[in-house]
Short mmCIF file of C-alpha atoms in Angstrom, two decimals:
data_model
loop_
_atom_site.label_atom_id
_atom_site.label_comp_id
_atom_site.label_asym_id
_atom_site.label_seq_id
_atom_site.Cartn_x
_atom_site.Cartn_y
_atom_site.Cartn_z
CA MET A 137 44.47 -90.56 14.08
CA PRO A 138 46.29 -88.40 11.53
CA GLU A 139 45.18 -88.74 7.93
CA ASP A 140 47.72 -87.80 5.29
CA THR A 141 47.63 -88.37 1.54
CA THR A 142 47.44 -86.23 -1.59
CA TYR A 143 45.02 -84.99 -4.23
CA PHE A 144 45.21 -83.29 -7.64
CA TYR A 145 48.08 -85.10 -9.34
CA GLN A 146 49.68 -85.83 -5.95
CA PHE A 147 50.14 -82.09 -5.37
CA VAL A 148 47.52 -81.00 -2.82
CA PRO A 149 48.10 -82.48 0.66
CA ILE A 150 45.10 -84.06 2.36
CA THR A 151 45.94 -83.61 5.98
CA TYR A 152 43.77 -83.56 9.08
CA SER A 153 43.85 -85.07 12.52
CA ILE A 154 40.98 -86.92 14.15
CA SER A 155 40.85 -89.30 17.08
CA ALA A 156 39.37 -92.79 16.78
CA GLU A 157 36.68 -91.78 19.27
CA LYS A 158 35.75 -88.67 17.29
CA LYS A 159 35.64 -90.65 14.04
CA GLN A 160 33.30 -93.19 15.61
CA GLU A 161 31.10 -90.38 16.93
CA ILE A 162 30.91 -88.80 13.45
CA LEU A 163 30.01 -92.07 11.73
CA GLU A 164 27.33 -92.84 14.32
CA SER A 165 25.76 -89.39 13.98
CA PHE A 166 26.21 -89.14 10.21
CA PRO A 167 26.39 -92.72 8.90
CA PRO A 168 27.47 -93.28 5.30
CA PRO A 169 24.94 -95.10 3.12
CA ASN A 170 24.77 -98.88 3.06
CA LEU A 171 26.62 -100.05 0.00
CA PRO A 172 26.03 -103.38 -1.75
CA ASN A 173 29.53 -104.59 -0.90
CA GLY A 174 30.22 -108.23 -1.59
CA GLU A 175 27.17 -108.66 -3.78
CA SER A 176 27.48 -109.47 -7.45
CA PHE A 177 25.54 -107.51 -10.02
CA PHE A 178 24.38 -108.42 -13.44
CA ASN A 179 26.69 -107.24 -16.21
CA ILE A 180 25.13 -108.12 -19.54
CA GLN A 181 28.47 -107.80 -21.36
CA GLU A 182 29.81 -110.73 -19.35
CA GLU A 183 26.88 -113.02 -20.18
CA GLU A 184 26.75 -115.53 -23.05
CA GLN A 185 23.94 -115.55 -25.58
CA GLY A 186 21.17 -117.86 -24.41
CA THR A 187 21.93 -117.39 -20.70
CA LYS A 188 18.82 -117.28 -18.52
CA VAL A 189 18.74 -114.28 -16.19
CA LYS A 190 16.68 -113.25 -13.19
CA GLU A 191 17.43 -109.72 -12.03
CA ARG A 192 16.07 -106.66 -10.22
CA LEU A 193 16.49 -103.58 -12.42
CA LEU A 194 15.60 -99.90 -12.64
CA LEU A 195 13.39 -98.93 -15.58
CA ASN A 196 14.61 -95.82 -17.38
CA ASP A 197 12.51 -95.76 -20.53
CA PHE A 198 10.15 -97.83 -22.65
CA GLU A 199 8.14 -97.58 -25.86
CA VAL A 200 5.85 -99.71 -27.98
CA LYS A 201 7.38 -100.58 -31.35
CA LEU A 202 6.29 -102.47 -34.45
CA THR A 203 8.08 -105.31 -36.18
CA LYS A 204 8.39 -105.48 -39.96
CA THR A 205 5.20 -107.56 -39.93
CA ASN A 206 3.36 -104.89 -37.87
CA LYS A 207 3.37 -106.89 -34.64
CA GLN A 208 3.75 -104.92 -31.41
CA TYR A 209 6.61 -105.38 -29.00
CA LEU A 210 8.05 -103.43 -26.08
CA ARG A 211 11.52 -101.94 -26.21
CA LEU A 212 12.80 -101.16 -22.72
CA SER A 213 15.88 -99.60 -21.20
CA PHE A 214 16.91 -100.66 -17.70
CA SER A 215 19.92 -99.97 -15.51
CA ASN A 216 21.70 -101.17 -12.43
CA ASN A 217 24.92 -99.89 -10.92
CA ASN A 218 26.91 -101.60 -13.69
CA GLY A 219 25.27 -99.51 -16.41
CA MET A 220 22.53 -99.68 -19.02
CA ILE A 221 20.69 -102.85 -20.08
CA GLN A 222 18.56 -102.93 -23.21
CA ALA A 223 15.61 -105.31 -23.38
CA LYS A 224 12.56 -106.23 -25.42
CA MET A 225 9.33 -108.05 -24.69
CA TRP A 226 7.07 -109.68 -27.26
CA ASP A 227 3.32 -109.19 -27.14
CA ASN A 228 2.56 -112.77 -26.16
CA GLN A 229 -0.93 -113.34 -24.76
CA GLY A 230 -1.59 -109.62 -24.37
CA ALA A 231 1.63 -108.91 -22.46
CA ILE A 232 1.84 -105.31 -23.67
CA THR A 233 -1.70 -104.38 -22.65
CA GLU A 234 -1.17 -106.06 -19.29
CA ASN A 235 2.16 -104.43 -18.48
CA LEU A 236 1.90 -100.91 -19.91
CA PRO A 237 0.01 -99.49 -16.89
CA LEU A 238 2.66 -100.95 -14.57
CA LEU A 239 5.53 -99.55 -16.64
CA GLU A 240 3.92 -96.11 -16.54
CA LYS A 241 3.51 -96.18 -12.76
CA TYR A 242 6.53 -98.05 -11.35
CA THR A 243 10.30 -98.00 -11.89
CA VAL A 244 11.79 -101.04 -10.15
CA PHE A 245 11.04 -104.48 -11.62
CA ASP A 246 12.06 -108.09 -11.18
CA ILE A 247 12.60 -109.54 -14.63
CA GLU A 248 13.26 -113.01 -16.00
CA GLY A 249 14.52 -113.57 -19.50
CA VAL A 250 17.22 -114.72 -21.88
CA VAL A 251 20.32 -112.91 -23.12
CA ASP A 252 20.31 -112.20 -26.87
CA ALA A 253 23.10 -110.88 -29.10
CA PHE A 254 22.77 -109.09 -32.44
CA LEU A 255 25.65 -107.46 -34.30
CA GLY A 256 27.70 -107.51 -31.13
CA ASN A 257 25.01 -105.79 -29.04
CA LYS A 258 23.59 -107.75 -26.12
CA SER A 259 20.10 -107.37 -24.73
CA VAL A 260 17.55 -109.33 -22.73
CA THR A 261 14.36 -110.83 -24.12
CA ILE A 262 11.98 -110.62 -21.19
CA GLN A 263 9.75 -113.59 -20.49
CA LYS A 264 8.37 -112.39 -17.15
CA ILE A 265 8.26 -108.97 -15.50
CA GLN A 266 6.95 -108.14 -12.05
CA VAL A 267 6.75 -104.92 -10.04
CA CYS A 268 9.04 -104.70 -7.02
CA LYS A 269 7.14 -102.80 -4.34
CA GLU A 270 9.54 -103.35 -1.44
CA GLU A 271 12.07 -100.70 -0.43
CA VAL A 272 15.23 -100.94 -2.52
CA ASN A 273 18.70 -99.59 -1.84
CA PRO A 274 19.34 -97.03 -4.65
CA PHE A 275 23.02 -97.99 -4.62
CA THR A 276 22.05 -101.36 -6.13
CA LEU A 277 20.34 -99.62 -9.06
CA LEU A 278 22.49 -96.58 -9.94
CA PRO A 279 26.25 -96.01 -10.36
CA TYR A 280 27.99 -94.67 -7.26
CA THR A 281 31.43 -93.42 -6.34
CA GLN A 282 34.06 -96.11 -5.97
CA GLN A 283 35.91 -94.08 -3.37
CA SER A 284 35.25 -94.76 0.30
CA LEU A 285 32.13 -92.93 1.46
CA GLU A 286 33.16 -93.58 5.04
CA ASP A 287 36.50 -91.86 4.48
CA LEU A 288 34.86 -88.95 2.63
CA THR A 289 32.35 -88.55 5.47
CA THR A 290 35.10 -88.55 8.09
CA GLU A 291 37.15 -86.03 6.12
CA LEU A 292 34.19 -83.70 5.59
CA PHE A 293 33.34 -83.56 9.28
CA ALA A 294 36.99 -83.26 10.28
CA TYR A 295 37.14 -80.05 8.24
CA LEU A 296 33.80 -78.76 9.53
CA SER A 297 34.82 -79.48 13.13
CA GLU A 298 37.72 -77.05 12.69
CA LEU A 299 35.34 -74.16 12.05
CA SER A 300 34.52 -71.53 14.65
CA ASP A 301 30.96 -70.46 15.40
CA PRO A 302 28.69 -69.30 13.88
CA TYR A 303 30.07 -71.06 10.78
CA LYS A 304 30.38 -74.44 12.46
CA GLU A 305 26.80 -74.13 13.72
CA ILE A 306 25.54 -73.19 10.23
CA ALA A 307 27.33 -76.15 8.66
CA PHE A 308 26.18 -78.78 11.15
CA ALA A 309 22.61 -77.45 11.16
CA ALA A 310 22.30 -78.19 7.43
CA LEU A 311 23.78 -81.66 7.61
CA ARG A 312 21.69 -82.69 10.60
CA ARG A 313 18.63 -81.94 8.48
CA PHE A 314 19.74 -83.18 5.08
CA TRP A 315 22.44 -85.78 5.66
CA LYS A 316 20.42 -88.72 4.33
CA ASP A 317 20.03 -86.94 0.99
CA PHE A 318 23.42 -85.17 0.99
CA ARG A 319 25.41 -88.39 1.42
CA MET A 320 23.65 -89.98 -1.55
CA ALA A 321 23.09 -87.11 -4.00
CA PRO A 322 24.89 -86.79 -7.33
CA ALA A 323 26.61 -83.49 -8.14
CA ALA A 324 25.54 -83.50 -11.78
CA LYS A 325 23.57 -85.34 -14.43
CA GLY A 326 26.36 -85.60 -16.95
CA TYR A 327 29.55 -83.56 -16.80
CA HIS A 328 31.18 -84.35 -13.46
CA HIS A 329 30.47 -86.37 -10.30
CA ASN A 330 27.34 -87.74 -12.02
CA TYR A 331 26.76 -90.68 -9.70
CA LEU A 332 25.47 -91.34 -6.20
CA GLY A 333 27.83 -89.92 -3.60
CA GLY A 334 29.05 -87.38 -6.15
CA LEU A 335 27.93 -84.33 -4.17
CA LEU A 336 29.77 -85.47 -1.03
CA LYS A 337 32.91 -86.27 -3.02
CA HIS A 338 32.81 -82.95 -4.93
CA THR A 339 32.24 -80.92 -1.75
CA VAL A 340 35.22 -82.56 -0.04
CA GLY A 341 37.29 -81.97 -3.17
CA LEU A 342 36.61 -78.23 -3.05
CA MET A 343 37.51 -78.13 0.63
CA ARG A 344 40.85 -79.81 -0.12
CA PHE A 345 41.72 -77.12 -2.65
CA ALA A 346 40.43 -74.32 -0.41
CA ARG A 347 42.40 -75.49 2.63
CA TYR A 348 45.55 -75.68 0.51
CA ILE A 349 45.04 -72.11 -0.69
CA THR A 350 44.01 -70.60 2.65
CA THR A 351 45.77 -72.69 5.28
CA LEU A 352 48.43 -75.10 4.04
CA ASP A 353 50.33 -72.57 1.90
CA ALA A 354 51.67 -69.34 3.38
CA ASN A 355 50.30 -67.13 0.60
CA PRO A 356 46.91 -67.69 -1.13
CA PHE A 357 48.07 -66.01 -4.33
CA GLN A 358 51.23 -68.07 -4.60
CA ALA A 359 49.22 -71.18 -3.77
CA THR A 360 46.80 -70.43 -6.61
CA ILE A 361 49.68 -69.86 -9.03
CA LYS A 362 51.13 -73.23 -8.03
CA LEU A 363 47.80 -74.90 -8.77
CA ILE A 364 47.66 -73.23 -12.19
CA ASN A 365 51.18 -74.48 -12.84
CA VAL A 366 49.95 -78.01 -12.15
CA VAL A 367 47.14 -77.46 -14.67
CA GLU A 368 49.64 -76.24 -17.27
CA LYS A 369 51.77 -79.36 -16.79
CA ALA A 370 48.71 -81.62 -16.97
CA TYR A 371 47.58 -79.94 -20.20
CA LYS A 372 51.00 -80.39 -21.76
CA ASN A 373 50.88 -84.07 -20.83
CA GLU A 374 47.43 -84.37 -22.42
CA LEU A 375 48.65 -82.80 -25.65
CA TRP A 376 51.77 -84.97 -25.79
CA SER A 377 49.82 -88.13 -24.98
CA ASN A 378 47.36 -87.42 -27.80
CA PHE A 379 50.21 -86.64 -30.18
CA GLN A 380 51.85 -89.97 -29.45
CA ASP A 381 48.63 -92.00 -29.69
CA GLU A 382 46.98 -92.93 -32.92
CA ILE A 383 44.07 -90.73 -33.95
CA ASP A 384 41.48 -93.35 -33.00
CA ASN A 385 42.89 -93.63 -29.48
CA GLN A 386 43.05 -89.93 -28.64
CA HIS A 387 41.64 -88.82 -25.31
CA ALA A 388 39.63 -85.74 -24.44
CA THR A 389 41.74 -82.81 -23.26
CA VAL A 390 40.25 -81.92 -19.90
CA TRP A 391 42.34 -78.77 -19.44
CA LYS A 392 41.91 -77.23 -22.89
CA ASP A 393 41.03 -73.49 -22.75
CA THR A 394 41.32 -73.38 -18.94
CA ILE A 395 44.63 -71.66 -18.26
CA ASP A 396 43.79 -68.14 -19.44
CA HIS A 397 40.56 -68.25 -17.46
CA LEU A 398 42.35 -69.31 -14.29
CA TYR A 399 44.87 -66.49 -14.62
CA HIS A 400 42.03 -64.03 -15.24
CA MET A 401 40.33 -65.17 -12.02
CA LEU A 402 43.65 -64.92 -10.16
CA GLN A 403 43.99 -61.31 -11.29
CA GLY A 404 40.51 -60.59 -9.94
CA MET A 405 41.39 -62.30 -6.68
CA MET A 406 44.54 -60.16 -6.34
CA LYS A 407 42.48 -56.97 -6.37
CA HIS A 408 41.25 -57.94 -2.88
CA HIS A 409 44.70 -58.51 -1.39
CA GLU A 410 44.12 -55.89 1.31
CA THR A 411 40.95 -57.61 2.55
CA PRO A 412 41.48 -60.29 5.24
CA LEU A 413 40.55 -63.76 4.00
CA ASN A 414 37.86 -65.53 6.03
CA ALA A 415 38.64 -69.24 5.65
CA ASP A 416 35.74 -70.36 7.86
CA LEU A 417 33.28 -68.40 5.74
CA LEU A 418 34.78 -69.96 2.59
CA ILE A 419 34.53 -73.56 3.86
CA THR A 420 30.93 -73.00 4.98
CA SER A 421 30.08 -71.51 1.59
CA ILE A 422 31.60 -74.56 -0.10
CA LEU A 423 29.30 -76.82 1.90
CA TYR A 424 26.31 -74.82 0.67
CA HIS A 425 27.53 -74.06 -2.86
CA ASP A 426 25.89 -77.15 -4.43
CA ILE A 427 23.50 -78.17 -1.66
CA GLY A 428 20.68 -76.84 -3.85
CA LYS A 429 21.23 -79.91 -6.04
CA LEU A 430 19.24 -81.83 -3.44
CA LEU A 431 16.28 -80.09 -5.07
CA GLU A 432 17.55 -79.57 -8.61
CA TYR A 433 18.03 -83.27 -9.46
CA ASP A 434 15.77 -86.27 -9.18
CA TYR A 435 16.77 -89.92 -8.90
CA ALA A 436 15.62 -93.17 -7.34
CA GLY A 437 15.68 -92.87 -3.56
CA LYS A 438 15.66 -89.08 -3.32
CA SER A 439 13.46 -87.57 -0.61
CA PHE A 440 11.52 -84.33 -0.80
CA ASP A 441 12.51 -83.17 2.69
CA PRO A 442 14.44 -80.11 1.40
CA PHE A 443 11.30 -78.96 -0.45
CA SER A 444 9.22 -79.39 2.70
CA PHE A 445 11.82 -77.47 4.72
CA LEU A 446 11.84 -74.51 2.35
CA TYR A 447 8.09 -74.50 1.74
CA PRO A 448 6.44 -75.82 4.95
CA THR A 449 2.92 -74.68 3.99
CA ALA A 450 3.05 -76.02 0.42
CA ASP A 451 0.74 -78.76 -0.82
CA MET A 452 3.24 -81.53 -1.67
CA SER A 453 0.77 -83.95 -3.22
CA ILE A 454 2.39 -83.60 -6.66
CA THR A 455 5.47 -85.38 -5.32
CA GLN A 456 3.65 -88.35 -3.81
CA ASP A 457 3.34 -90.36 -7.01
CA ARG A 458 6.59 -89.12 -8.55
CA LYS A 459 8.14 -91.80 -10.75
CA GLN A 460 11.84 -91.79 -9.87
CA ALA A 461 14.43 -93.57 -11.99
CA GLY A 462 17.92 -92.54 -13.14
CA ILE A 463 19.51 -89.14 -12.52
CA THR A 464 17.39 -86.46 -14.18
CA MET A 465 16.48 -82.82 -13.64
CA ASP A 466 13.73 -82.46 -11.07
CA PRO A 467 10.70 -80.94 -12.83
CA LEU A 468 10.23 -78.52 -9.91
CA GLY A 469 13.88 -77.95 -9.06
CA VAL A 470 14.87 -77.06 -12.60
CA LEU A 471 12.55 -74.04 -12.42
CA VAL A 472 14.74 -72.46 -9.74
CA GLY A 473 18.17 -74.12 -10.00
CA HIS A 474 20.72 -75.16 -7.41
CA ILE A 475 22.38 -71.76 -7.06
CA PRO A 476 19.29 -69.83 -5.85
CA TYR A 477 18.27 -72.86 -3.80
CA GLY A 478 21.66 -72.77 -2.05
CA VAL A 479 21.02 -69.22 -0.86
CA LEU A 480 17.46 -70.08 0.14
CA LEU A 481 18.64 -73.04 2.21
CA LEU A 482 21.42 -71.03 3.84
CA THR A 483 19.11 -68.24 4.96
CA LYS A 484 16.35 -70.67 6.00
CA VAL A 485 18.75 -72.71 8.16
CA ILE A 486 20.06 -69.56 9.85
CA GLU A 487 16.53 -68.30 10.45
CA THR A 488 15.06 -71.62 11.62
CA ASP A 489 17.88 -72.36 14.05
CA LYS A 490 18.02 -68.73 15.19
CA ILE A 491 21.78 -68.57 14.57
CA VAL A 492 23.17 -65.10 15.22
CA VAL A 493 25.34 -64.17 12.24
CA PRO A 494 26.71 -60.77 11.19
CA ILE A 495 24.67 -59.43 8.29
CA GLU A 496 27.81 -58.97 6.19
CA ALA A 497 28.74 -62.63 6.70
CA ILE A 498 25.32 -63.75 5.45
CA HIS A 499 25.75 -61.62 2.36
CA ASN A 500 29.31 -62.81 1.77
CA MET A 501 28.30 -66.47 2.01
CA SER A 502 25.33 -65.83 -0.27
CA HIS A 503 27.64 -64.10 -2.72
CA CYS A 504 29.98 -67.10 -2.76
CA ILE A 505 27.07 -69.39 -3.63
CA LEU A 506 25.77 -67.03 -6.30
CA CYS A 507 29.14 -66.52 -8.00
CA HIS A 508 30.72 -69.97 -7.77
CA HIS A 509 30.18 -70.64 -11.50
CA GLY A 510 32.37 -67.62 -12.18
CA LEU A 511 30.65 -66.09 -15.21
CA PRO A 512 27.00 -65.36 -16.03
CA GLU A 513 27.26 -67.39 -19.24
CA TRP A 514 28.27 -70.37 -17.09
CA GLY A 515 25.33 -69.93 -14.73
CA ALA A 516 26.68 -67.50 -12.14
CA ALA A 517 23.97 -65.27 -10.68
CA VAL A 518 26.24 -62.22 -10.45
CA ARG A 519 28.37 -60.55 -13.12
CA GLN A 520 31.66 -61.45 -11.45
CA PRO A 521 32.96 -62.29 -7.96
CA GLN A 522 33.24 -59.28 -5.67
CA THR A 523 35.27 -60.79 -2.81
CA MET A 524 38.42 -62.84 -2.26
CA GLU A 525 36.30 -65.78 -1.09
CA GLY A 526 34.09 -65.42 -4.17
CA TYR A 527 37.05 -65.78 -6.52
CA ILE A 528 38.50 -68.71 -4.58
CA ILE A 529 35.25 -70.68 -4.48
CA HIS A 530 34.96 -70.37 -8.25
CA ILE A 531 38.59 -71.37 -8.82
CA VAL A 532 38.36 -74.47 -6.63
CA ASP A 533 35.00 -75.48 -8.12
CA TYR A 534 36.44 -75.02 -11.61
CA LEU A 535 39.47 -77.16 -10.76
CA ASP A 536 37.64 -79.96 -8.98
CA SER A 537 34.88 -80.39 -11.58
CA ARG A 538 37.51 -80.87 -14.29
CA TYR A 539 40.01 -82.90 -12.30
CA GLU A 540 37.33 -85.51 -11.55
CA ASN A 541 37.26 -86.37 -15.25
CA THR A 542 40.91 -87.45 -15.03
CA GLU A 543 40.52 -89.79 -12.05
CA LYS A 544 40.79 -93.51 -12.72
CA ILE A 545 38.82 -94.38 -9.59
CA LYS A 546 35.83 -92.06 -9.38
#
């Protein structure tokens, strides 16, 4: 079953070959998450004032406020996978005292109320609120990628299946352990891929760029120059589009201030032209480059299995009553960050599974993870990349994180 389409302004080919039997085997071993397909979800902007609603929502924030007559009321912020929903609840018959302990402890609630509108802003006045204690699919409560998770899963494993050992073994060992979290995790809180499934989508995106540079084009340096040329054209189109539009309708310029940086990284990459490029090492490093975000971010439905794997003797009681809601920084994970965690997970997987790997390969993969942000001021853990693979992983990460902001279907 050949798969063939394009990426990055229809420039980068997406090409791989996989049999129907192999695809079925992949999806059985690494199933994509269950999506709420076919179900309708509450969109407050589509509701008329006075409409009665009965919905299951994720609580993001709440506070007790006072009216102009010094009467208490609750102001609440909920979400589902359509976005944010503002709400209020009056202190009728001691409702605030009754519900505050529940709001502090739980995050998923079944609410009943009426849609209100004030100065064009719609909200819900809650008449009844009840804790939902049953297991809930996070994809019904948080935004998620609108691209096919089944196709992204198939593509990821098609690329990983091309690897030779020990890289293939290192890659599959991680996903066998962490697939349930990896397939669901966001890649960011705000800037790019900031939704469920974002990490999977971003990882596949990097692999598309990397395969184009290392495999699909005859020369990695020429391939990188061609990609920069695409960026230059896209930036020109952004500038012209903004020039033609009225000031109020101008769009953000995704590629502003990027071109000089990309050429600077290309120059660094060229210094290693005499060193053979290890494409398998690069693809494996891409898989691990953001895997530390399984620990760095917190969100409804996230497990703490990666913490338990890294720290098997740790007392995990602090996580048992964790109140999980929208995508936030994990209070533990933020102390370390996804880049060091990526190296920790890589070395722990190799050690635990007793995978024999050349010591220089371990260091080169670790270096790719540590330098993928490119510059220390952008979060890189080394001053600058020191290998061909190190430069490429930064370039493709830089391109994919920005290109995502141009996609109409995220």
